[in-house]
Every structure is written in C-alpha cells, then in structure tokens.
Tab-separated table of C-alpha atoms in Angstrom:
chain	number	residue	atom	x	y	z
J	1	MET	CA	112.574	108.371	89.661
J	2	ALA	CA	110.282	107.207	93.013
J	3	MET	CA	110.125	103.623	93.824
J	4	LYS	CA	106.851	102.271	94.404
J	5	ASN	CA	105.546	101.511	97.833
J	6	ASN	CA	105.603	97.445	98.235
J	7	PRO	CA	102.906	96.796	100.986
J	8	SER	CA	103.583	93.290	101.430
J	9	ASN	CA	107.156	93.895	102.195
J	10	GLU	CA	108.289	91.185	99.595
J	11	ASN	CA	111.828	91.243	98.067
J	12	THR	CA	110.940	91.888	94.504
J	13	LEU	CA	114.281	91.717	93.364
J	14	PRO	CA	115.033	88.716	90.798
J	15	ILE	CA	117.285	86.338	92.867
J	16	ASN	CA	118.737	83.531	90.993
J	17	PHE	CA	120.367	81.386	93.953
J	18	HIS	CA	120.213	77.539	94.156
J	19	PRO	CA	121.949	75.779	96.782
J	20	MET	CA	123.353	72.402	96.438
J	21	PRO	CA	122.530	70.429	99.149
J	22	LYS	CA	125.043	69.242	101.400
J	23	ARG	CA	126.277	65.505	100.720
J	24	PHE	CA	128.221	63.342	103.010
J	25	MET	CA	129.889	59.815	102.654
J	26	VAL	CA	130.212	57.661	105.783
J	27	TRP	CA	133.186	55.781	106.570
J	28	ASP	CA	132.898	52.653	108.789
J	29	LYS	CA	136.308	52.368	111.245
J	30	VAL	CA	135.402	49.083	112.136
J	31	GLY	CA	134.368	47.586	108.693
J	32	ARG	CA	137.029	49.522	107.118
J	33	ARG	CA	134.751	50.295	104.336
J	34	PHE	CA	132.316	53.411	102.977
J	35	LEU	CA	128.879	53.142	103.837
J	36	CYS	CA	126.594	52.334	100.409
J	37	ARG	CA	122.970	52.758	99.621
J	38	ARG	CA	120.953	50.718	97.010
J	39	THR	CA	119.368	52.841	94.108
J	40	PRO	CA	117.062	51.009	91.826
J	41	ASN	CA	120.047	51.351	88.968
J	42	SER	CA	123.211	51.706	91.390
J	43	ILE	CA	125.057	51.363	94.446
J	44	GLU	CA	126.039	54.850	95.680
J	45	TYR	CA	128.220	55.792	98.088
J	46	VAL	CA	126.706	59.598	98.763
J	47	TYR	CA	124.097	60.842	101.349
J	48	PRO	CA	121.998	64.174	101.308
J	49	ILE	CA	122.132	65.185	104.680
J	50	PHE	CA	118.396	64.037	105.507
J	51	GLU	CA	119.166	60.395	104.578
J	52	LEU	CA	122.480	59.673	106.318
J	53	PRO	CA	122.058	55.878	107.180
J	54	LEU	CA	119.556	55.545	110.443
J	55	GLU	CA	122.083	53.357	112.281
J	56	ILE	CA	124.351	56.394	112.607
J	57	ASP	CA	121.552	58.942	113.834
J	58	CYS	CA	120.385	56.537	116.405
J	59	LEU	CA	123.539	55.872	118.116
J	60	ASP	CA	124.890	57.355	121.266
J	61	ASP	CA	127.816	59.594	120.986
J	62	ASP	CA	130.175	56.882	121.836
J	63	GLU	CA	129.222	54.532	119.407
J	64	LYS	CA	128.985	57.297	116.525
J	65	THR	CA	133.104	57.093	116.845
J	66	GLN	CA	132.954	54.327	114.988
J	67	TYR	CA	131.954	56.481	111.750
J	68	VAL	CA	133.367	59.075	109.972
J	69	ILE	CA	131.308	61.727	108.118
J	70	CYS	CA	133.195	63.265	105.064
J	71	GLN	CA	131.206	66.146	103.796
J	72	SER	CA	131.335	67.333	100.197
J	73	THR	CA	132.865	70.767	99.008
J	74	ASN	CA	130.284	71.171	96.254
J	75	LEU	CA	133.303	71.207	93.759
J	76	PHE	CA	134.009	68.860	91.166
J	77	ASP	CA	137.504	67.755	89.862
J	78	LYS	CA	138.854	68.162	86.208
J	79	ASP	CA	136.881	64.660	85.391
J	80	GLY	CA	133.864	65.970	86.894
J	81	LYS	CA	133.956	63.917	90.037
J	82	GLU	CA	132.380	65.522	93.192
J	83	ILE	CA	135.364	66.211	95.932
J	84	PHE	CA	134.855	65.221	99.433
J	85	GLU	CA	136.585	66.129	102.784
J	86	GLY	CA	139.514	63.725	102.892
J	87	HIS	CA	140.056	63.097	99.244
J	88	LEU	CA	143.343	62.709	97.981
J	89	VAL	CA	143.657	65.070	94.903
J	90	ARG	CA	146.828	65.305	92.392
J	91	TRP	CA	147.692	69.094	91.353
J	92	ASN	CA	150.707	69.829	89.494
J	93	GLY	CA	152.317	66.475	90.258
J	94	ASP	CA	152.019	67.148	93.829
J	95	VAL	CA	149.416	64.760	96.248
J	96	GLY	CA	147.374	66.751	98.919
J	97	ILE	CA	144.589	66.213	101.080
J	98	VAL	CA	141.330	67.928	100.873
J	99	GLN	CA	140.246	69.716	104.315
J	100	GLN	CA	138.680	72.818	105.579
J	101	ARG	CA	140.915	75.779	106.765
J	102	ASN	CA	139.758	78.986	107.831
J	103	GLY	CA	136.516	78.600	106.252
J	104	LYS	CA	137.578	77.831	102.928
J	105	TRP	CA	138.091	74.167	100.875
J	106	THR	CA	141.887	73.731	100.827
J	107	PHE	CA	144.130	70.864	99.628
J	108	HIS	CA	147.341	70.270	101.910
J	109	ILE	CA	150.391	69.455	100.352
J	110	VAL	CA	153.077	67.707	102.686
J	111	THR	CA	156.513	67.780	101.277
J	112	PRO	CA	159.750	67.046	103.107
J	113	ALA	CA	160.651	70.451	103.407
J	114	PHE	CA	157.150	72.176	104.087
J	115	ALA	CA	153.839	72.058	104.331
J	116	VAL	CA	151.626	74.241	101.559
J	117	TYR	CA	147.676	74.770	101.620
J	118	HIS	CA	145.968	75.620	98.275
J	119	GLU	CA	142.529	76.828	98.231
J	120	LEU	CA	140.515	74.477	96.438
J	121	GLY	CA	137.542	76.678	95.102
J	122	PRO	CA	139.751	78.812	92.173
J	123	THR	CA	141.775	75.458	91.157
J	124	SER	CA	139.255	72.422	91.596
J	125	ASP	CA	138.862	72.208	87.860
J	126	MET	CA	142.264	71.399	87.413
J	127	VAL	CA	142.949	68.553	90.214
J	128	LYS	CA	142.244	64.876	89.913
J	129	VAL	CA	140.513	62.709	92.360
J	130	LEU	CA	142.737	59.614	93.315
J	131	ASP	CA	141.002	58.591	96.122
J	132	HIS	CA	140.356	58.987	100.088
J	133	ILE	CA	142.733	59.207	102.821
J	134	LEU	CA	140.413	56.969	104.761
J	135	SER	CA	140.455	54.035	102.030
J	136	ASN	CA	143.761	54.332	100.757
J	137	PRO	CA	146.325	56.002	102.659
J	138	GLU	CA	149.447	54.837	101.007
J	139	LEU	CA	148.720	57.072	97.910
J	140	LEU	CA	149.544	59.910	100.234
J	141	GLU	CA	153.140	58.272	100.813
J	142	GLU	CA	153.375	57.038	96.933
J	143	LYS	CA	154.167	60.858	95.720
C-alpha cells in the first residue's frame, strides 16, 4: 500500500496529548507560611508557572532565598489531593518526603536502619498526603 504524499509536511497522525501545566506552591521562610492568592470563590496556595507572585519574579537572587518554590508532581494521592515536592506522605505505615531523584518523583522513607526511595508514579494512588515538610516538619519525627 502506497502512502499519500503530504506536501505540507504536517503530522497527520492523531495525537491525544494534553500536558498539565506546571504548578507550584511558594513557601515564605521569613513569614513561615505558604503564600496564597485570593480568587473569587476561594483562597489558593497553588500557582500556575506564569502566575508566580510578582514580588518573587522581581527580586534579586539574594532576596529570592527568602522563598522556596515547590513543584507539583502532577500526581494525586488516594484522596485526590495534588502531590507537591516536599509533601509528607504515608504509605503502608511509613512516612516519606516527596522529592525528585534521578529524574523521577519518589518518596524518601528514612528509618533508623536505612533509607529507602520508592518511585511515586506507580504508587501515587496508594499514598496519603499528610502535610508539607516546610510547614510541619515534626510529622516526620512522629512516625
């Protein structure tokens, strides 16, 4: 079977790809809180990449150290809550910190004997987000 010539060089294959825009939470180290934005119906702590707070975009590099920007993993826990870098998650009785390792989202479980990294992608619907390490670090010690 001969393929038809496509003079415009356009891709004619159907592609069903819908990327999720990157989203972030912003921690203010001085105020010890996540920055929020007010919307008509709620207060949100998550910013799309192009809507990061203006004051962060305008600061010098030295001043930016006041803020920690936590990226979304684009994954959700078993309750449907979006998982961000630095979230503390519970899985099978263990508590771990979500972080990127070797290009993959993982949760890092630290026990007295050893440290374990579990890939988050295949197990994200089995974890429960507890809180964030920046706002509630003592949760990691309570496990």
